PDB file of C-alpha atoms in Angstrom:
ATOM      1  CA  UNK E   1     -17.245   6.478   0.713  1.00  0.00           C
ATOM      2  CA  UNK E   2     -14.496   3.852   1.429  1.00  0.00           C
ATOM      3  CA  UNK E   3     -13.601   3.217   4.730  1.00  0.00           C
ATOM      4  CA  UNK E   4     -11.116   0.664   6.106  1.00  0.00           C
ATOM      5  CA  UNK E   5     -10.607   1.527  10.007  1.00  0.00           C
ATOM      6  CA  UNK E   6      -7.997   0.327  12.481  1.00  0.00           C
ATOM      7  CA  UNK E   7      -8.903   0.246  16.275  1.00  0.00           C
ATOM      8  CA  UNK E   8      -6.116   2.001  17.497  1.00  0.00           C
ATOM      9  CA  UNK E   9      -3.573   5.122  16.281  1.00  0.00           C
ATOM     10  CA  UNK E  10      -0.632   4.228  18.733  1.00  0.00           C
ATOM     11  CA  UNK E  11       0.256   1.301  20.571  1.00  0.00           C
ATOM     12  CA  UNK E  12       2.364   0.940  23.495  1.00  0.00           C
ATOM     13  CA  UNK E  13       3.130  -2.686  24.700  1.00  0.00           C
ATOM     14  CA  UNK E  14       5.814  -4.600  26.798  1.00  0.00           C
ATOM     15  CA  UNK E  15       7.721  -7.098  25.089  1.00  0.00           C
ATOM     16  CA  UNK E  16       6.163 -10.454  25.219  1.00  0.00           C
ATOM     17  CA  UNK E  17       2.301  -9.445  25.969  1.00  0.00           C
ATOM     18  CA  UNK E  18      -0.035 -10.519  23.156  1.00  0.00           C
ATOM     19  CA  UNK E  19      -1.084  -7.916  20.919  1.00  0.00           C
ATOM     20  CA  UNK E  20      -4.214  -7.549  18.915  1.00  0.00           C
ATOM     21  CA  UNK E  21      -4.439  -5.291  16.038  1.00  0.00           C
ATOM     22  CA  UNK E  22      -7.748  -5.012  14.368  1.00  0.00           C
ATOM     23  CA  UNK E  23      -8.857  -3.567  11.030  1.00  0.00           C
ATOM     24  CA  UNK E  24     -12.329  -3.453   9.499  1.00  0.00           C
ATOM     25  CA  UNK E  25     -13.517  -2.764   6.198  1.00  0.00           C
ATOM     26  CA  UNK E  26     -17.145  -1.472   5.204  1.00  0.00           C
ATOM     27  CA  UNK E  27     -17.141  -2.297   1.525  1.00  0.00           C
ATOM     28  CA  UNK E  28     -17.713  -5.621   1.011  1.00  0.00           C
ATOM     29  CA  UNK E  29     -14.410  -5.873  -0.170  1.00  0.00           C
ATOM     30  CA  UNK E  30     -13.402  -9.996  -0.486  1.00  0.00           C
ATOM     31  CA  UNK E  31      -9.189  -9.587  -0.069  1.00  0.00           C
ATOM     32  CA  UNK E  32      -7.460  -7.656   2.934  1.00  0.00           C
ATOM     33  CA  UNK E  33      -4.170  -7.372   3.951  1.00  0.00           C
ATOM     34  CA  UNK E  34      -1.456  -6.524   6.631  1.00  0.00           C
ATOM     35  CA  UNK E  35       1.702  -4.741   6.218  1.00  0.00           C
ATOM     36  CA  UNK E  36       4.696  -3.291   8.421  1.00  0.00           C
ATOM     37  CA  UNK E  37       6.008   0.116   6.933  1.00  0.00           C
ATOM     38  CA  UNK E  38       9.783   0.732   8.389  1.00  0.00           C
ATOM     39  CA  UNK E  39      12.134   3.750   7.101  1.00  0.00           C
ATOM     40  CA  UNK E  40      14.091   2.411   4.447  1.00  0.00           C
ATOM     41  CA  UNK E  41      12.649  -1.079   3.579  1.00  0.00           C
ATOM     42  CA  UNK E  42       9.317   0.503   2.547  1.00  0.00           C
ATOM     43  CA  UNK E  43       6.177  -1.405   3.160  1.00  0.00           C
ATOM     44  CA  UNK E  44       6.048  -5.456   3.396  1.00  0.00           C
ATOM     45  CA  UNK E  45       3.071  -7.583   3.368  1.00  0.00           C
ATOM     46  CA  UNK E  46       2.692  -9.620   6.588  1.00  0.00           C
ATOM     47  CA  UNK E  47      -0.486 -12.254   5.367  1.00  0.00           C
ATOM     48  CA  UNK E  48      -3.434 -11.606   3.487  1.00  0.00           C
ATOM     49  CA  UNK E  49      -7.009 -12.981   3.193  1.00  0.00           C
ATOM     50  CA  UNK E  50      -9.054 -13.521   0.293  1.00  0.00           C
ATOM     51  CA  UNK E  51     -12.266 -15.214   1.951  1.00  0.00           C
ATOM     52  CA  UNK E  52     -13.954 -15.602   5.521  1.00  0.00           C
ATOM     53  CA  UNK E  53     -11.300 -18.254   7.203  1.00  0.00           C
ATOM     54  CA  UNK E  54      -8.863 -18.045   4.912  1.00  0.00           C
ATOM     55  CA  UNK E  55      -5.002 -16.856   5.269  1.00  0.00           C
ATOM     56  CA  UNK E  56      -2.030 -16.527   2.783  1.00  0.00           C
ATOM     57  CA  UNK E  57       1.630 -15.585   4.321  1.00  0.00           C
ATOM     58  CA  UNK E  58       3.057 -13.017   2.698  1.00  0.00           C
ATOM     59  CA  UNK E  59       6.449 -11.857   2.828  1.00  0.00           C
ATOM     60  CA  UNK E  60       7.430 -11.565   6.376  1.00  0.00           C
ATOM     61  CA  UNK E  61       5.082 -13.813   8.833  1.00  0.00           C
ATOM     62  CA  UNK E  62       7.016 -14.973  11.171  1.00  0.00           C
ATOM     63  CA  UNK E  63       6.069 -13.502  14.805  1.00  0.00           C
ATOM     64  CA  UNK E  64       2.879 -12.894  13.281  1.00  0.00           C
ATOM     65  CA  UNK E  65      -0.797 -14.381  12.969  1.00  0.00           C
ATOM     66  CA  UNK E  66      -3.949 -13.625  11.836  1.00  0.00           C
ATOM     67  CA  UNK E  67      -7.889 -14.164  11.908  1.00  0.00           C
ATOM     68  CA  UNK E  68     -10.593 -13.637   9.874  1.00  0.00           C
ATOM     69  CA  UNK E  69     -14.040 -14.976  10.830  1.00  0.00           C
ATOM     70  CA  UNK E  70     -16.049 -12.523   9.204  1.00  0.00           C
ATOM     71  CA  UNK E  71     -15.762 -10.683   5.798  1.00  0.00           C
ATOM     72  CA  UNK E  72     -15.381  -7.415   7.391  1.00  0.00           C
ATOM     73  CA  UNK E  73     -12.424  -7.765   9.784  1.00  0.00           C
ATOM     74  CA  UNK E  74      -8.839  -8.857   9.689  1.00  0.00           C
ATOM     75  CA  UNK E  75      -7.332  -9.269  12.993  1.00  0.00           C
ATOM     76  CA  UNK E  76      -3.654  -9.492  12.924  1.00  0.00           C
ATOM     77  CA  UNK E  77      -1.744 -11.091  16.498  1.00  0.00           C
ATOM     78  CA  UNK E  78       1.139 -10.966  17.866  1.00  0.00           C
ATOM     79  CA  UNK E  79       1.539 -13.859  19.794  1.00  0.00           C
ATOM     80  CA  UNK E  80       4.677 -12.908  22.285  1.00  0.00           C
ATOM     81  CA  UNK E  81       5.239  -9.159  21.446  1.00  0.00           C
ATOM     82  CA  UNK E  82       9.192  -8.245  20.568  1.00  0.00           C
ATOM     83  CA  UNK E  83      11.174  -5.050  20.435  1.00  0.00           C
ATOM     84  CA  UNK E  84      11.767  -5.919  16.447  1.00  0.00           C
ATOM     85  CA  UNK E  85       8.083  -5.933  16.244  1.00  0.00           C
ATOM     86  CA  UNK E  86       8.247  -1.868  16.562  1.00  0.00           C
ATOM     87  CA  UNK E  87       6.510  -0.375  13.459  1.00  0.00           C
ATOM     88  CA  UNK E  88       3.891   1.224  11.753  1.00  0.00           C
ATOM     89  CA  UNK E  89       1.314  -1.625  11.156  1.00  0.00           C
ATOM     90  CA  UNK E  90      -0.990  -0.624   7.733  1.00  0.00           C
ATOM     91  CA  UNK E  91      -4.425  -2.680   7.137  1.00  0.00           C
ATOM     92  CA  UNK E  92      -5.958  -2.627   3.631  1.00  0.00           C
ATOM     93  CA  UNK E  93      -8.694  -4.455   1.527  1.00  0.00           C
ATOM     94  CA  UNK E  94      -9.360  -4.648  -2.055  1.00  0.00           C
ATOM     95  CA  UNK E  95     -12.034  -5.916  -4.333  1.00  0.00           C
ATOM     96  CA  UNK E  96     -10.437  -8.142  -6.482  1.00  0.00           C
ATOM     97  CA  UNK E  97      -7.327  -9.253  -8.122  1.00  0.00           C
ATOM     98  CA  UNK E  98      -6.458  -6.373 -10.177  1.00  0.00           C
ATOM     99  CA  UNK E  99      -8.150  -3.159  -8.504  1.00  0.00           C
ATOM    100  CA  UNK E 100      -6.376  -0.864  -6.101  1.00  0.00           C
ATOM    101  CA  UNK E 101      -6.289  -1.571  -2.395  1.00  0.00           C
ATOM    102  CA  UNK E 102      -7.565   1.145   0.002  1.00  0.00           C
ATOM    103  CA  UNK E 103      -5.539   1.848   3.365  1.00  0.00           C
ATOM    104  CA  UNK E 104      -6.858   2.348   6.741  1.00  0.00           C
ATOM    105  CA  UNK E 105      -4.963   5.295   9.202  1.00  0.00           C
ATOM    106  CA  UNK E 106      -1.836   2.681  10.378  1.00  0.00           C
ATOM    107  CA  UNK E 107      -1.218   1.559  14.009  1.00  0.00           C
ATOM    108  CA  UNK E 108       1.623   2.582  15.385  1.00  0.00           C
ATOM    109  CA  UNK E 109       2.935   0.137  17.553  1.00  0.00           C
ATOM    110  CA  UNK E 110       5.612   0.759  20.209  1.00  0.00           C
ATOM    111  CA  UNK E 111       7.255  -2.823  21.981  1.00  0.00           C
ATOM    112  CA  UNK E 112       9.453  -1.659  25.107  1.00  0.00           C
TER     113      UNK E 112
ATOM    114  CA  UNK Z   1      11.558 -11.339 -10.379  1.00  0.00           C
ATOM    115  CA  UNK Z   2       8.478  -9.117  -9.818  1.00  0.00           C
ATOM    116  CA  UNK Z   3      10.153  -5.426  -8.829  1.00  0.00           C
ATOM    117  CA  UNK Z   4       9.274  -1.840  -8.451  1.00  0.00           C
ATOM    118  CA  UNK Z   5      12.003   1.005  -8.549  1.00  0.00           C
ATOM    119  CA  UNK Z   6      11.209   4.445  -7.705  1.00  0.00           C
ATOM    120  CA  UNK Z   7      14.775   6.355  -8.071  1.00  0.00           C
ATOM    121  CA  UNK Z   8      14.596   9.645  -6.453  1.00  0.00           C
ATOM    122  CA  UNK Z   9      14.261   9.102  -2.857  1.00  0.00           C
ATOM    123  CA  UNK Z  10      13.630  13.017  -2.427  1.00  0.00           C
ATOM    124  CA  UNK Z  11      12.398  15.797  -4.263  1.00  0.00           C
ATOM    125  CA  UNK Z  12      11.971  19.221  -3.826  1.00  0.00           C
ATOM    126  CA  UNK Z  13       9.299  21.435  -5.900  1.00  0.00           C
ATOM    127  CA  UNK Z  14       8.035  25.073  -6.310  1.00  0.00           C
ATOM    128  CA  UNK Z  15       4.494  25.649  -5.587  1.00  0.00           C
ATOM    129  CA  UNK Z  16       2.262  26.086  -8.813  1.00  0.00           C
ATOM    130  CA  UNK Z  17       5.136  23.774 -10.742  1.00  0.00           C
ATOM    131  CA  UNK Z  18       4.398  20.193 -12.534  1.00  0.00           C
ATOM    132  CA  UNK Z  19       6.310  17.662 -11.041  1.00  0.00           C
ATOM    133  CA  UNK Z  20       6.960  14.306 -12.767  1.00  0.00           C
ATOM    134  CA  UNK Z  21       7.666  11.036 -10.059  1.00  0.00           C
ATOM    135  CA  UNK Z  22       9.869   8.028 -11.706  1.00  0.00           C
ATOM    136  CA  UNK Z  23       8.993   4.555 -11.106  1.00  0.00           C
ATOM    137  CA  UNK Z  24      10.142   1.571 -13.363  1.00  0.00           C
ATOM    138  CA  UNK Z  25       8.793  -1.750 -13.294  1.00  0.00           C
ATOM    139  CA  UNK Z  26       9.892  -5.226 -13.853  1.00  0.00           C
ATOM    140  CA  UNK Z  27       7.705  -8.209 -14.457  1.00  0.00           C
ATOM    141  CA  UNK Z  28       7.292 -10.862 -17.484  1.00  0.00           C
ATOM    142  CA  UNK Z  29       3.137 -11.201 -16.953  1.00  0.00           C
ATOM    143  CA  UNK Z  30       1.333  -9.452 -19.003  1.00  0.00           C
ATOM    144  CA  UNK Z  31      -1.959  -8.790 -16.869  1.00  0.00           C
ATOM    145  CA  UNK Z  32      -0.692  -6.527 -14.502  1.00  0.00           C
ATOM    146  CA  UNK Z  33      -1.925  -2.766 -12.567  1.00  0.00           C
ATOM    147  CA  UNK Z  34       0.135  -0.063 -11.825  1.00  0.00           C
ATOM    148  CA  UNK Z  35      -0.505   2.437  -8.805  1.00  0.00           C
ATOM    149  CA  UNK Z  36       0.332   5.133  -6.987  1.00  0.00           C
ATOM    150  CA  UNK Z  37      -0.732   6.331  -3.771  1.00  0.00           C
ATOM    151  CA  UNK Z  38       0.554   8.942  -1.358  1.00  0.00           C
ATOM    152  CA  UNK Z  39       0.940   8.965   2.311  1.00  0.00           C
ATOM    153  CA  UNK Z  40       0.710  12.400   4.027  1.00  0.00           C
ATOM    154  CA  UNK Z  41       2.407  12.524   7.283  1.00  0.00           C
ATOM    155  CA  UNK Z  42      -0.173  11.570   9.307  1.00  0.00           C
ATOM    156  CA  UNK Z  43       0.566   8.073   7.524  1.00  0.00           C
ATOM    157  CA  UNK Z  44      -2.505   7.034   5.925  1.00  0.00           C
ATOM    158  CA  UNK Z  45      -1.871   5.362   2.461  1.00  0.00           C
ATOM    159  CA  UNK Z  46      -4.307   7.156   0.013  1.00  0.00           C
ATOM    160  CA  UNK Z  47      -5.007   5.808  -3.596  1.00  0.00           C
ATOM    161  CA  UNK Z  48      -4.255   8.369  -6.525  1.00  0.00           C
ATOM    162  CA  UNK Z  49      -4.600   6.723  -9.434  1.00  0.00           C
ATOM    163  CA  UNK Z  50      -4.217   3.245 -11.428  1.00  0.00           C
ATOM    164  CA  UNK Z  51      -3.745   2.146 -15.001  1.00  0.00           C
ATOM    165  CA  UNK Z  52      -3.927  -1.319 -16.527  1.00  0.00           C
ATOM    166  CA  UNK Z  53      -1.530  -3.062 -18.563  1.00  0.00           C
ATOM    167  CA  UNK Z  54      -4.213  -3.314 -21.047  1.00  0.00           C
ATOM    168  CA  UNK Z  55      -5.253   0.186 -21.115  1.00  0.00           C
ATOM    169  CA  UNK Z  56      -4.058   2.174 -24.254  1.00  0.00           C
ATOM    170  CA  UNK Z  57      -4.722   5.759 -23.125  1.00  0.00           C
ATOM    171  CA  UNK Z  58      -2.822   7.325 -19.945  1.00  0.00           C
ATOM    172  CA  UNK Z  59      -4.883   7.590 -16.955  1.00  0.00           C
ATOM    173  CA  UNK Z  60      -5.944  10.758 -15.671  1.00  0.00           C
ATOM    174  CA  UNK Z  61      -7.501  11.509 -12.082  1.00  0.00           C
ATOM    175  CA  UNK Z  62      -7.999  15.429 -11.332  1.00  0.00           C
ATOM    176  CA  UNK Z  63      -4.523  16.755 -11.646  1.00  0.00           C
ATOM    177  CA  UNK Z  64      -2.777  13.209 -11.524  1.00  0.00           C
ATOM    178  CA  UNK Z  65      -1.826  11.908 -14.536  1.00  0.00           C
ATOM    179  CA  UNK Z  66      -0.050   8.437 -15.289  1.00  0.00           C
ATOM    180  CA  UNK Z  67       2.319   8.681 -17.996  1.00  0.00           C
ATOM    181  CA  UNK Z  68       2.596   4.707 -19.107  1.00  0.00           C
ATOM    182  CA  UNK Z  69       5.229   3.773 -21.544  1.00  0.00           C
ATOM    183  CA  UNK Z  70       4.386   0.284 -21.574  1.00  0.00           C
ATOM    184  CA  UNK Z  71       7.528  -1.059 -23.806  1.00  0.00           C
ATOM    185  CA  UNK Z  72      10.032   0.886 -20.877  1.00  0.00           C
ATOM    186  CA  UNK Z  73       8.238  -0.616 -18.710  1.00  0.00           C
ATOM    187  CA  UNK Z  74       7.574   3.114 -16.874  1.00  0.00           C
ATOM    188  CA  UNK Z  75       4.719   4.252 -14.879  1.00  0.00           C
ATOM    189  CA  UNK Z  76       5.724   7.891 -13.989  1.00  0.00           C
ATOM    190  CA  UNK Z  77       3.163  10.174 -11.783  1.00  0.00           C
ATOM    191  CA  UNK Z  78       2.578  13.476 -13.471  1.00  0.00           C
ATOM    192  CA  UNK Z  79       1.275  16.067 -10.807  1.00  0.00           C
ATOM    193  CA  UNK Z  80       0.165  19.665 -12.526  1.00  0.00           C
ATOM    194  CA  UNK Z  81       0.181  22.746 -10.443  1.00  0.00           C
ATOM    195  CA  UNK Z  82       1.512  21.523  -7.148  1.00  0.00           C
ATOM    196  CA  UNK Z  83      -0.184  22.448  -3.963  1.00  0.00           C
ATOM    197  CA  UNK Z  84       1.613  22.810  -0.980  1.00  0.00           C
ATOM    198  CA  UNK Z  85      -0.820  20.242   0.295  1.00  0.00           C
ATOM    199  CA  UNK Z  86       0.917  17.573  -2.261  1.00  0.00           C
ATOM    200  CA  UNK Z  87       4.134  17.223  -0.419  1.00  0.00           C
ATOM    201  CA  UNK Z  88       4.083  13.729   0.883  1.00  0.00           C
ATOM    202  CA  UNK Z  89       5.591  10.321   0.564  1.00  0.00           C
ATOM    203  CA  UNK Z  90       4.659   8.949  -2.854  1.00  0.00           C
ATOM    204  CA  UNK Z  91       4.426   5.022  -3.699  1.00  0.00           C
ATOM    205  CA  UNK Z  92       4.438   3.428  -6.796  1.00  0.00           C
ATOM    206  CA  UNK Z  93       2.946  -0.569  -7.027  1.00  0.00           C
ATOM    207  CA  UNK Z  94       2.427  -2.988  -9.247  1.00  0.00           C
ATOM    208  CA  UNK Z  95      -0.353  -6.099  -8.874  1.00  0.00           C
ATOM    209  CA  UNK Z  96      -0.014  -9.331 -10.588  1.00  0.00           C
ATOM    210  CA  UNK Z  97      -3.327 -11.128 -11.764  1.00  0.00           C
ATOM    211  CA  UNK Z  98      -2.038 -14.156 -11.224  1.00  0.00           C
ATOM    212  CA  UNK Z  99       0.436 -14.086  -8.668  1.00  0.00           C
ATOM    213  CA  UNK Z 100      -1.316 -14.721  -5.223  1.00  0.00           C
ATOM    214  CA  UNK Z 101      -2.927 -11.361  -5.272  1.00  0.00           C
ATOM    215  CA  UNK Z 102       0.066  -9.289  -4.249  1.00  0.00           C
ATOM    216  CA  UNK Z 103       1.206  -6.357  -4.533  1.00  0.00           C
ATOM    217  CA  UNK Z 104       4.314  -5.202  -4.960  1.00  0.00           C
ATOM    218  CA  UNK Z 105       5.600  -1.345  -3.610  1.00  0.00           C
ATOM    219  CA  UNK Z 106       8.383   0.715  -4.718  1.00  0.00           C
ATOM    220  CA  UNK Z 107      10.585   2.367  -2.016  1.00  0.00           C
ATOM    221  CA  UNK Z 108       8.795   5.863  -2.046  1.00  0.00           C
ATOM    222  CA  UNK Z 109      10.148   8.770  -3.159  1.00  0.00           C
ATOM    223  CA  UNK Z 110       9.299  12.445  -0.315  1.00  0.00           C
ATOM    224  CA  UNK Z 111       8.040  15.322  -2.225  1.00  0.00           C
ATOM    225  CA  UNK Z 112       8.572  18.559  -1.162  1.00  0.00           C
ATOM    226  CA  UNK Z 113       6.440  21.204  -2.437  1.00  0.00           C
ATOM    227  CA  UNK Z 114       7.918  24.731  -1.426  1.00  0.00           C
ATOM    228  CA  UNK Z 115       5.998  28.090  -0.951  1.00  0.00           C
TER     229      UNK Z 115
END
């Protein structure tokens, strides 16, 4: 069975710590990916990963960072935490190109 | 530019009735896949179903069906004999073969099944 799994549920951090969200896939799967859901501007792709040590930006990657040092996990960073930061954070991975990606549970992250 | 539009931001449906989700794309490529996926409220993102731009019949998963109308450039979700367990949030997306290896989401539209 797929599995894509994200280390934590909910998230509570003060602005400016460094946050560490981490996501790991089980199926081999060469591309994964990081999004922020909010209400109202649906889901946006922070960076995404297509190899070991690779990173693309995506739409929205400023604030943000990310790691990849081995095929199975996709560590996304927040650097200095901020309030606007507050959101549902969604991990996924895909095969290739053209397939469907598969989700992990979302991290919901609260910045006070 | 590469878009998604899903235009009913609510819906609300009998039990036991077919429902029929919109979503419209835009895109001049011609290798594309269309998706949908549904996120219960305990927000996970699950996969439903997916059809290629290639693919001449409609894609069928269970009772998910994908009614693709390639020349309107529609992608519309046909669920048979709704369960209350359907309601949900429900996603359309589009991915690009040659465009980065994004994809692209609609808006979502909330579908309420009721008893």
């Amino acid at each position: 069975d797929v599995k894509v799994t994200q280390s934590s549920r909910y998230l509570v951090k003060r602005t400016g710590e460094k946050v560490f969200l981490e996501c790991v896939q089980d199926m081999d799967h060469e591309n994964m990916f990081w999004y922020r859901q909010d209400p109202g501007l649906g889901l946006r792709l922070i960076y995404f990963s297509y190899d070991v040590k690779m990173k693309e930006k995506g739409d929205i990657p400023e604030g943000y960072s990310v790691s990849r040092e081995k095929k199975e996990r996709f560590s996304l960073i927040l650097e200095s935490a901020s309030t606007n930061q507050t959101s549902m954070y969604l991990c996924a991975s895909s095969m290739n190109q053209l397939r469907e990606q598969y989700f992990g549970p979302g991290t919901r992250l609260t910045v006070t | 530019a590469q878009k998604i539009t899903q235009t009913q931001p609510g819906m609300f449906v009998q039990e036991k009735e077919a429902v029929t989700l919109d979503c419209t794309y835009d895109t001049s490529d011609q290798s594309y896949g269309l998706f949908w996926y549904k996120q219960p409220s305990s927000g996970e993102m699950i996969f439903l179903i997916y059809q290629g731009s290639y693919d001449e019949q409609n894609a069928t998963e269970g009772r998910y069906s994908l009614n693709f109308q390639k020349a309107r450039k529609s992608a519309n979700l046909v669920i048979s004999a709704s369960q209350l367990g359907d309601s949900a949030m429900y996603f359309c997306a589009m991915r690009l073969m040659n465009r980065d290896d994004k994809i692209i989401f609609g808006k979502g539209t909330r579908l309420h099944i009721l008893p």
